[in-house]
Amino acid sequence: MSTTFRVAASVRCLSLGCLIAGCAVAGATNEPAAAARDSAQAAQVHASGYTLRETEAPPAEAAQAAVASPLVMRGRGTNARIVDAAGNAVWCAPGEMPLYGLRASPDGRRVVTYAGDANSSVRPVDDLDAARPLPTHPDVPGATGFGQWYWLDAQRLLGVSELPAAGDETGLTAAERESRAPTATLLAVFDLRDGTLRNVDVADGLPRVFLVETVQGVHIQLSDEGAGTTAWSELVGVPH
């Protein structure tokens, strides 16, 4: 599956940071209350997850009415640049940080830039230096980093990663290890409004390993390469 992602007269640096999780430390006298609060928050997060379930193909009118992005990526890697609608370069990738992809939000106000190695950021189209790094990995032990991010709407993104095949790799070459089919495809939803990342449960009836072919809002078309079939699914759970 190919993915097309969408750099100024003066070159700016592509600064991609790391997400920093803040941690509040309660005093000794507040420990019971803090423990109760943390337990309640954990239960709330668990109860407010997402599920991907099988559904019929959405009607044509259900397709997201995306606004054309005023920015387009030209070139690739360290030679990549972002140009505006008139073809003028407005931002360039510095040599130490390549650019491999760009995808615009449905409202055309932000883009996701991909720098490789699960390194993605959300940037306003009118201030490309204001990068907000996206999570690099789902909260699943052993999972690969997020290699793809799709816009569900103007505020939420769907990240795609994998759970590699388990088992003894003794004697296998690097190419042989990489060619082993993953155990599962993993999905997670990141909400820009509150910074939460929630894993997506894949319901029975859908393939365990798949490619994301099309995203139309909460409707997602999956491709099972092993079986040579496609299926439509619907993301349900946390409201908009």
PDB file of C-alpha atoms in Angstrom:
ATOM      1  CA  MET A   1       0.000   0.000   0.000  1.00  0.00           C
ATOM      2  CA  SER A   2       1.384   3.373  -0.925  1.00  0.00           C
ATOM      3  CA  THR A   3       0.719   6.382   1.228  1.00  0.00           C
ATOM      4  CA  THR A   4       0.982   9.943  -0.048  1.00  0.00           C
ATOM      5  CA  PHE A   5       1.857  12.420   2.635  1.00  0.00           C
ATOM      6  CA  ARG A   6       1.802  16.172   1.866  1.00  0.00           C
ATOM      7  CA  VAL A   7       9.759  23.650   3.494  1.00  0.00           C
ATOM      8  CA  ALA A   8      10.591  29.470   2.692  1.00  0.00           C
ATOM      9  CA  ALA A   9      12.472  31.365   0.653  1.00  0.00           C
ATOM     10  CA  SER A  10      14.638  31.014   3.770  1.00  0.00           C
ATOM     11  CA  VAL A  11      15.190  27.540   5.150  1.00  0.00           C
ATOM     12  CA  ARG A  12      13.913  26.681   8.615  1.00  0.00           C
ATOM     13  CA  CYS A  13      14.986  23.808  10.798  1.00  0.00           C
ATOM     14  CA  LEU A  14      12.737  20.816  11.278  1.00  0.00           C
ATOM     15  CA  SER A  15      12.672  20.533  15.044  1.00  0.00           C
ATOM     16  CA  LEU A  16      10.995  17.409  16.248  1.00  0.00           C
ATOM     17  CA  GLY A  17      10.953  16.976  20.027  1.00  0.00           C
ATOM     18  CA  CYS A  18       9.931  14.239  22.359  1.00  0.00           C
ATOM     19  CA  LEU A  19       6.690  14.079  24.289  1.00  0.00           C
ATOM     20  CA  ILE A  20       7.335  14.760  27.960  1.00  0.00           C
ATOM     21  CA  ALA A  21       4.943  13.268  30.448  1.00  0.00           C
ATOM     22  CA  GLY A  22       4.397  15.454  33.502  1.00  0.00           C
ATOM     23  CA  CYS A  23       4.106  13.835  36.880  1.00  0.00           C
ATOM     24  CA  ALA A  24       2.610  15.413  40.009  1.00  0.00           C
ATOM     25  CA  VAL A  25       3.936  14.211  43.337  1.00  0.00           C
ATOM     26  CA  ALA A  26       1.483  14.306  46.204  1.00  0.00           C
ATOM     27  CA  GLY A  27       2.502  14.893  49.806  1.00  0.00           C
ATOM     28  CA  ALA A  28       2.418  12.058  52.313  1.00  0.00           C
ATOM     29  CA  THR A  29      -0.824  13.308  53.855  1.00  0.00           C
ATOM     30  CA  ASN A  30      -2.548  13.190  50.445  1.00  0.00           C
ATOM     31  CA  GLU A  31      -1.445   9.689  49.420  1.00  0.00           C
ATOM     32  CA  PRO A  32      -4.784   7.903  50.101  1.00  0.00           C
ATOM     33  CA  ALA A  33      -6.745  10.552  48.209  1.00  0.00           C
ATOM     34  CA  ALA A  34      -4.235  10.489  45.358  1.00  0.00           C
ATOM     35  CA  ALA A  35      -4.423   6.698  45.149  1.00  0.00           C
ATOM     36  CA  ALA A  36      -8.218   6.817  44.995  1.00  0.00           C
ATOM     37  CA  ARG A  37      -8.113   9.506  42.332  1.00  0.00           C
ATOM     38  CA  ASP A  38      -5.578   7.597  40.241  1.00  0.00           C
ATOM     39  CA  SER A  39      -7.679   4.437  40.508  1.00  0.00           C
ATOM     40  CA  ALA A  40     -10.787   6.293  39.357  1.00  0.00           C
ATOM     41  CA  GLN A  41      -8.907   7.863  36.461  1.00  0.00           C
ATOM     42  CA  ALA A  42      -7.539   4.492  35.387  1.00  0.00           C
ATOM     43  CA  ALA A  43     -11.020   2.994  35.447  1.00  0.00           C
ATOM     44  CA  GLN A  44     -12.348   5.906  33.412  1.00  0.00           C
ATOM     45  CA  VAL A  45      -9.652   5.530  30.764  1.00  0.00           C
ATOM     46  CA  HIS A  46     -10.311   1.793  30.559  1.00  0.00           C
ATOM     47  CA  ALA A  47     -14.041   2.373  30.195  1.00  0.00           C
ATOM     48  CA  SER A  48     -13.643   5.026  27.525  1.00  0.00           C
ATOM     49  CA  GLY A  49     -11.631   3.086  24.955  1.00  0.00           C
ATOM     50  CA  TYR A  50     -12.324   2.484  21.278  1.00  0.00           C
ATOM     51  CA  THR A  51     -13.472  -0.623  19.439  1.00  0.00           C
ATOM     52  CA  LEU A  52     -13.162  -1.344  15.729  1.00  0.00           C
ATOM     53  CA  ARG A  53     -16.076  -3.429  14.528  1.00  0.00           C
ATOM     54  CA  GLU A  54     -17.131  -4.775  11.168  1.00  0.00           C
ATOM     55  CA  THR A  55     -19.715  -2.780   9.229  1.00  0.00           C
ATOM     56  CA  GLU A  56     -21.145  -2.245   5.766  1.00  0.00           C
ATOM     57  CA  ALA A  57     -19.416   0.073   3.304  1.00  0.00           C
ATOM     58  CA  PRO A  58     -20.435   3.660   4.086  1.00  0.00           C
ATOM     59  CA  PRO A  59     -22.587   5.515   1.551  1.00  0.00           C
ATOM     60  CA  ALA A  60     -20.741   7.810  -0.827  1.00  0.00           C
ATOM     61  CA  GLU A  61     -22.044  10.904   0.969  1.00  0.00           C
ATOM     62  CA  ALA A  62     -20.395   9.707   4.192  1.00  0.00           C
ATOM     63  CA  ALA A  63     -16.954  10.434   2.745  1.00  0.00           C
ATOM     64  CA  GLN A  64     -15.181  13.199   4.613  1.00  0.00           C
ATOM     65  CA  ALA A  65     -15.408  16.518   2.806  1.00  0.00           C
ATOM     66  CA  ALA A  66     -11.733  17.387   3.143  1.00  0.00           C
ATOM     67  CA  VAL A  67     -10.522  20.925   2.463  1.00  0.00           C
ATOM     68  CA  ALA A  68      -7.667  21.067  -0.031  1.00  0.00           C
ATOM     69  CA  SER A  69      -4.395  21.619   1.794  1.00  0.00           C
ATOM     70  CA  PRO A  70      -2.581  24.859   0.875  1.00  0.00           C
ATOM     71  CA  LEU A  71       0.708  22.999   1.352  1.00  0.00           C
ATOM     72  CA  VAL A  72       2.299  20.181  -0.647  1.00  0.00           C
ATOM     73  CA  MET A  73       5.493  18.209  -0.099  1.00  0.00           C
ATOM     74  CA  ARG A  74       8.074  18.102  -2.881  1.00  0.00           C
ATOM     75  CA  GLY A  75      11.057  15.786  -2.870  1.00  0.00           C
ATOM     76  CA  ARG A  76      11.827  13.290  -0.165  1.00  0.00           C
ATOM     77  CA  GLY A  77      14.187  12.789   2.739  1.00  0.00           C
ATOM     78  CA  THR A  78      16.827  15.483   3.232  1.00  0.00           C
ATOM     79  CA  ASN A  79      15.875  17.017  -0.121  1.00  0.00           C
ATOM     80  CA  ALA A  80      12.222  17.458   0.848  1.00  0.00           C
ATOM     81  CA  ARG A  81      10.552  20.842   0.976  1.00  0.00           C
ATOM     82  CA  ILE A  82       7.023  22.091   1.546  1.00  0.00           C
ATOM     83  CA  VAL A  83       5.584  24.492  -0.992  1.00  0.00           C
ATOM     84  CA  ASP A  84       2.476  26.663  -0.957  1.00  0.00           C
ATOM     85  CA  ALA A  85      -0.316  26.778  -3.532  1.00  0.00           C
ATOM     86  CA  ALA A  86       1.782  29.080  -5.743  1.00  0.00           C
ATOM     87  CA  GLY A  87       4.719  26.657  -5.703  1.00  0.00           C
ATOM     88  CA  ASN A  88       6.896  28.792  -3.432  1.00  0.00           C
ATOM     89  CA  ALA A  89       9.069  26.924  -0.926  1.00  0.00           C
ATOM     90  CA  VAL A  90       7.943  27.867   2.573  1.00  0.00           C
ATOM     91  CA  TRP A  91       9.833  25.275   4.605  1.00  0.00           C
ATOM     92  CA  CYS A  92      12.760  22.888   4.065  1.00  0.00           C
ATOM     93  CA  ALA A  93      13.956  19.812   5.889  1.00  0.00           C
ATOM     94  CA  PRO A  94      17.442  20.304   7.351  1.00  0.00           C
ATOM     95  CA  GLY A  95      20.079  17.708   6.572  1.00  0.00           C
ATOM     96  CA  GLU A  96      19.947  16.058   9.988  1.00  0.00           C
ATOM     97  CA  MET A  97      16.181  15.535   9.935  1.00  0.00           C
ATOM     98  CA  PRO A  98      14.613  14.168   6.732  1.00  0.00           C
ATOM     99  CA  LEU A  99      10.991  14.558   5.747  1.00  0.00           C
ATOM    100  CA  TYR A 100       9.154  11.580   4.299  1.00  0.00           C
ATOM    101  CA  GLY A 101       5.516  12.519   4.426  1.00  0.00           C
ATOM    102  CA  LEU A 102       2.832  15.117   4.946  1.00  0.00           C
ATOM    103  CA  ARG A 103      -0.913  14.669   5.433  1.00  0.00           C
ATOM    104  CA  ALA A 104      -3.399  17.522   5.869  1.00  0.00           C
ATOM    105  CA  SER A 105      -6.232  17.611   8.384  1.00  0.00           C
ATOM    106  CA  PRO A 106      -9.798  17.567   7.006  1.00  0.00           C
ATOM    107  CA  ASP A 107     -10.226  21.292   7.691  1.00  0.00           C
ATOM    108  CA  GLY A 108      -6.911  22.150   6.011  1.00  0.00           C
ATOM    109  CA  ARG A 109      -5.589  23.987   9.083  1.00  0.00           C
ATOM    110  CA  ARG A 110      -2.921  21.497  10.202  1.00  0.00           C
ATOM    111  CA  VAL A 111      -0.628  18.850   8.762  1.00  0.00           C
ATOM    112  CA  VAL A 112       1.100  15.767  10.074  1.00  0.00           C
ATOM    113  CA  THR A 113       4.758  15.581   9.060  1.00  0.00           C
ATOM    114  CA  TYR A 114       6.625  12.263   9.142  1.00  0.00           C
ATOM    115  CA  ALA A 115      10.407  12.166   9.644  1.00  0.00           C
ATOM    116  CA  GLY A 116      10.891   8.397   9.804  1.00  0.00           C
ATOM    117  CA  ASP A 117      11.443   6.077  12.771  1.00  0.00           C
ATOM    118  CA  ALA A 118       7.941   6.727  14.165  1.00  0.00           C
ATOM    119  CA  ASN A 119       8.801  10.435  14.400  1.00  0.00           C
ATOM    120  CA  SER A 120       5.685  12.444  13.498  1.00  0.00           C
ATOM    121  CA  SER A 121       4.417  15.894  14.458  1.00  0.00           C
ATOM    122  CA  VAL A 122       1.313  18.014  13.999  1.00  0.00           C
ATOM    123  CA  ARG A 123       1.966  21.523  12.654  1.00  0.00           C
ATOM    124  CA  PRO A 124      -0.312  24.497  11.901  1.00  0.00           C
ATOM    125  CA  VAL A 125      -0.120  25.369   8.193  1.00  0.00           C
ATOM    126  CA  ASP A 126       0.497  29.025   9.075  1.00  0.00           C
ATOM    127  CA  ASP A 127       3.348  28.246  11.518  1.00  0.00           C
ATOM    128  CA  LEU A 128       5.240  25.127  10.469  1.00  0.00           C
ATOM    129  CA  ASP A 129       7.885  25.633  13.159  1.00  0.00           C
ATOM    130  CA  ALA A 130       5.278  25.092  15.899  1.00  0.00           C
ATOM    131  CA  ALA A 131       5.597  21.308  15.989  1.00  0.00           C
ATOM    132  CA  ARG A 132       3.575  19.175  18.377  1.00  0.00           C
ATOM    133  CA  PRO A 133       5.203  15.719  18.485  1.00  0.00           C
ATOM    134  CA  LEU A 134       2.872  12.742  18.314  1.00  0.00           C
ATOM    135  CA  PRO A 135       3.326   9.606  20.439  1.00  0.00           C
ATOM    136  CA  THR A 136       5.936   7.255  19.014  1.00  0.00           C
ATOM    137  CA  HIS A 137       4.603   3.917  20.324  1.00  0.00           C
ATOM    138  CA  PRO A 138       1.312   2.475  21.569  1.00  0.00           C
ATOM    139  CA  ASP A 139       0.988   1.308  25.159  1.00  0.00           C
ATOM    140  CA  VAL A 140       1.585  -2.325  24.163  1.00  0.00           C
ATOM    141  CA  PRO A 141       4.806  -4.153  25.171  1.00  0.00           C
ATOM    142  CA  GLY A 142       6.924  -5.100  22.169  1.00  0.00           C
ATOM    143  CA  ALA A 143       4.950  -3.040  19.644  1.00  0.00           C
ATOM    144  CA  THR A 144       6.651  -1.246  16.799  1.00  0.00           C
ATOM    145  CA  GLY A 145       6.450   2.536  16.484  1.00  0.00           C
ATOM    146  CA  PHE A 146       3.623   4.319  14.709  1.00  0.00           C
ATOM    147  CA  GLY A 147       4.496   4.276  11.009  1.00  0.00           C
ATOM    148  CA  GLN A 148       1.257   5.901   9.851  1.00  0.00           C
ATOM    149  CA  TRP A 149      -1.119   8.559  11.160  1.00  0.00           C
ATOM    150  CA  TYR A 150      -4.528   9.210   9.609  1.00  0.00           C
ATOM    151  CA  TRP A 151      -6.909  12.076  10.424  1.00  0.00           C
ATOM    152  CA  LEU A 152     -10.258  10.890  11.794  1.00  0.00           C
ATOM    153  CA  ASP A 153     -11.456  14.484  12.087  1.00  0.00           C
ATOM    154  CA  ALA A 154      -9.881  17.880  12.764  1.00  0.00           C
ATOM    155  CA  GLN A 155      -8.973  16.878  16.353  1.00  0.00           C
ATOM    156  CA  ARG A 156      -8.248  13.138  16.355  1.00  0.00           C
ATOM    157  CA  LEU A 157      -5.703  10.956  14.582  1.00  0.00           C
ATOM    158  CA  LEU A 158      -5.484   7.199  14.067  1.00  0.00           C
ATOM    159  CA  GLY A 159      -2.024   5.689  14.558  1.00  0.00           C
ATOM    160  CA  VAL A 160      -0.996   2.338  13.039  1.00  0.00           C
ATOM    161  CA  SER A 161       1.708   0.022  14.378  1.00  0.00           C
ATOM    162  CA  GLU A 162       2.359  -3.711  14.636  1.00  0.00           C
ATOM    163  CA  LEU A 163       3.056  -6.454  17.126  1.00  0.00           C
ATOM    164  CA  PRO A 164       6.003  -8.377  15.646  1.00  0.00           C
ATOM    165  CA  ALA A 165       6.002 -12.150  15.344  1.00  0.00           C
ATOM    166  CA  ALA A 166       7.174 -13.936  18.463  1.00  0.00           C
ATOM    167  CA  GLY A 167       9.429 -16.951  18.626  1.00  0.00           C
ATOM    168  CA  ASP A 168      13.026 -18.046  18.353  1.00  0.00           C
ATOM    169  CA  GLU A 169      14.984 -15.930  15.850  1.00  0.00           C
ATOM    170  CA  THR A 170      18.269 -17.797  16.340  1.00  0.00           C
ATOM    171  CA  GLY A 171      20.072 -18.227  13.035  1.00  0.00           C
ATOM    172  CA  LEU A 172      17.761 -15.918  11.073  1.00  0.00           C
ATOM    173  CA  THR A 173      19.244 -13.114   9.024  1.00  0.00           C
ATOM    174  CA  ALA A 174      18.003  -9.533   9.489  1.00  0.00           C
ATOM    175  CA  ALA A 175      16.048  -9.815   6.233  1.00  0.00           C
ATOM    176  CA  GLU A 176      14.451 -13.054   7.373  1.00  0.00           C
ATOM    177  CA  ARG A 177      13.470 -11.543  10.718  1.00  0.00           C
ATOM    178  CA  GLU A 178      11.921  -8.494   9.056  1.00  0.00           C
ATOM    179  CA  SER A 179      10.021 -10.626   6.552  1.00  0.00           C
ATOM    180  CA  ARG A 180       8.140 -12.557   9.236  1.00  0.00           C
ATOM    181  CA  ALA A 181       4.481 -11.642   9.314  1.00  0.00           C
ATOM    182  CA  PRO A 182       3.454  -9.669  12.428  1.00  0.00           C
ATOM    183  CA  THR A 183       1.177 -11.178  15.049  1.00  0.00           C
ATOM    184  CA  ALA A 184      -1.290  -8.286  14.876  1.00  0.00           C
ATOM    185  CA  THR A 185      -1.860  -4.813  13.520  1.00  0.00           C
ATOM    186  CA  LEU A 186      -2.324  -2.302  16.349  1.00  0.00           C
ATOM    187  CA  LEU A 187      -4.394   0.886  16.250  1.00  0.00           C
ATOM    188  CA  ALA A 188      -4.603   3.804  18.674  1.00  0.00           C
ATOM    189  CA  VAL A 189      -6.409   7.156  18.675  1.00  0.00           C
ATOM    190  CA  PHE A 190      -4.647  10.367  19.741  1.00  0.00           C
ATOM    191  CA  ASP A 191      -6.841  13.306  20.745  1.00  0.00           C
ATOM    192  CA  LEU A 192      -5.227  16.723  20.247  1.00  0.00           C
ATOM    193  CA  ARG A 193      -7.663  18.348  22.663  1.00  0.00           C
ATOM    194  CA  ASP A 194      -6.533  16.548  25.806  1.00  0.00           C
ATOM    195  CA  GLY A 195      -3.375  14.715  24.684  1.00  0.00           C
ATOM    196  CA  THR A 196      -4.769  11.245  25.386  1.00  0.00           C
ATOM    197  CA  LEU A 197      -3.720   8.142  23.484  1.00  0.00           C
ATOM    198  CA  ARG A 198      -6.235   5.284  23.612  1.00  0.00           C
ATOM    199  CA  ASN A 199      -5.698   1.831  22.188  1.00  0.00           C
ATOM    200  CA  VAL A 200      -8.288   0.375  19.823  1.00  0.00           C
ATOM    201  CA  ASP A 201      -9.705  -3.113  20.362  1.00  0.00           C
ATOM    202  CA  VAL A 202     -10.294  -5.006  17.096  1.00  0.00           C
ATOM    203  CA  ALA A 203     -13.536  -6.960  17.282  1.00  0.00           C
ATOM    204  CA  ASP A 204     -13.983 -10.550  16.180  1.00  0.00           C
ATOM    205  CA  GLY A 205     -14.761 -10.914  12.497  1.00  0.00           C
ATOM    206  CA  LEU A 206     -12.014  -8.549  11.382  1.00  0.00           C
ATOM    207  CA  PRO A 207      -8.512  -9.722  10.391  1.00  0.00           C
ATOM    208  CA  ARG A 208      -5.782  -9.611  13.030  1.00  0.00           C
ATOM    209  CA  VAL A 209      -3.175  -8.392  10.533  1.00  0.00           C
ATOM    210  CA  PHE A 210      -4.212  -5.817   7.959  1.00  0.00           C
ATOM    211  CA  LEU A 211      -3.351  -2.657   6.083  1.00  0.00           C
ATOM    212  CA  VAL A 212      -5.375   0.537   6.406  1.00  0.00           C
ATOM    213  CA  GLU A 213      -6.583   1.331   2.900  1.00  0.00           C
ATOM    214  CA  THR A 214      -9.045   4.192   3.376  1.00  0.00           C
ATOM    215  CA  VAL A 215     -10.163   6.373   6.268  1.00  0.00           C
ATOM    216  CA  GLN A 216     -13.506   8.176   5.953  1.00  0.00           C
ATOM    217  CA  GLY A 217     -14.141   9.715   9.348  1.00  0.00           C
ATOM    218  CA  VAL A 218     -14.812   6.787  11.679  1.00  0.00           C
ATOM    219  CA  HIS A 219     -15.189   4.374   8.738  1.00  0.00           C
ATOM    220  CA  ILE A 220     -11.967   2.511   7.956  1.00  0.00           C
ATOM    221  CA  GLN A 221     -11.349   0.120   5.089  1.00  0.00           C
ATOM    222  CA  LEU A 222      -8.964  -2.709   5.918  1.00  0.00           C
ATOM    223  CA  SER A 223      -7.031  -4.918   3.520  1.00  0.00           C
ATOM    224  CA  ASP A 224      -6.142  -8.491   4.441  1.00  0.00           C
ATOM    225  CA  GLU A 225      -3.243  -9.218   2.097  1.00  0.00           C
ATOM    226  CA  GLY A 226      -3.006 -12.849   3.142  1.00  0.00           C
ATOM    227  CA  ALA A 227      -6.597 -13.562   2.152  1.00  0.00           C
ATOM    228  CA  GLY A 228      -6.688 -11.015  -0.659  1.00  0.00           C
ATOM    229  CA  THR A 229      -9.831  -9.395   0.740  1.00  0.00           C
ATOM    230  CA  THR A 230     -10.944  -6.008   2.044  1.00  0.00           C
ATOM    231  CA  ALA A 231     -13.444  -5.173   4.767  1.00  0.00           C
ATOM    232  CA  TRP A 232     -15.080  -2.027   6.080  1.00  0.00           C
ATOM    233  CA  SER A 233     -14.997  -1.282   9.784  1.00  0.00           C
ATOM    234  CA  GLU A 234     -16.354   1.383  12.113  1.00  0.00           C
ATOM    235  CA  LEU A 235     -14.611   2.999  15.065  1.00  0.00           C
ATOM    236  CA  VAL A 236     -16.928   3.263  18.055  1.00  0.00           C
ATOM    237  CA  GLY A 237     -16.414   4.305  21.661  1.00  0.00           C
ATOM    238  CA  VAL A 238     -15.251   7.700  22.899  1.00  0.00           C
ATOM    239  CA  PRO A 239     -17.486  10.420  21.434  1.00  0.00           C
ATOM    240  CA  HIS A 240     -16.162  13.373  19.395  1.00  0.00           C
TER     241      HIS A 240
END
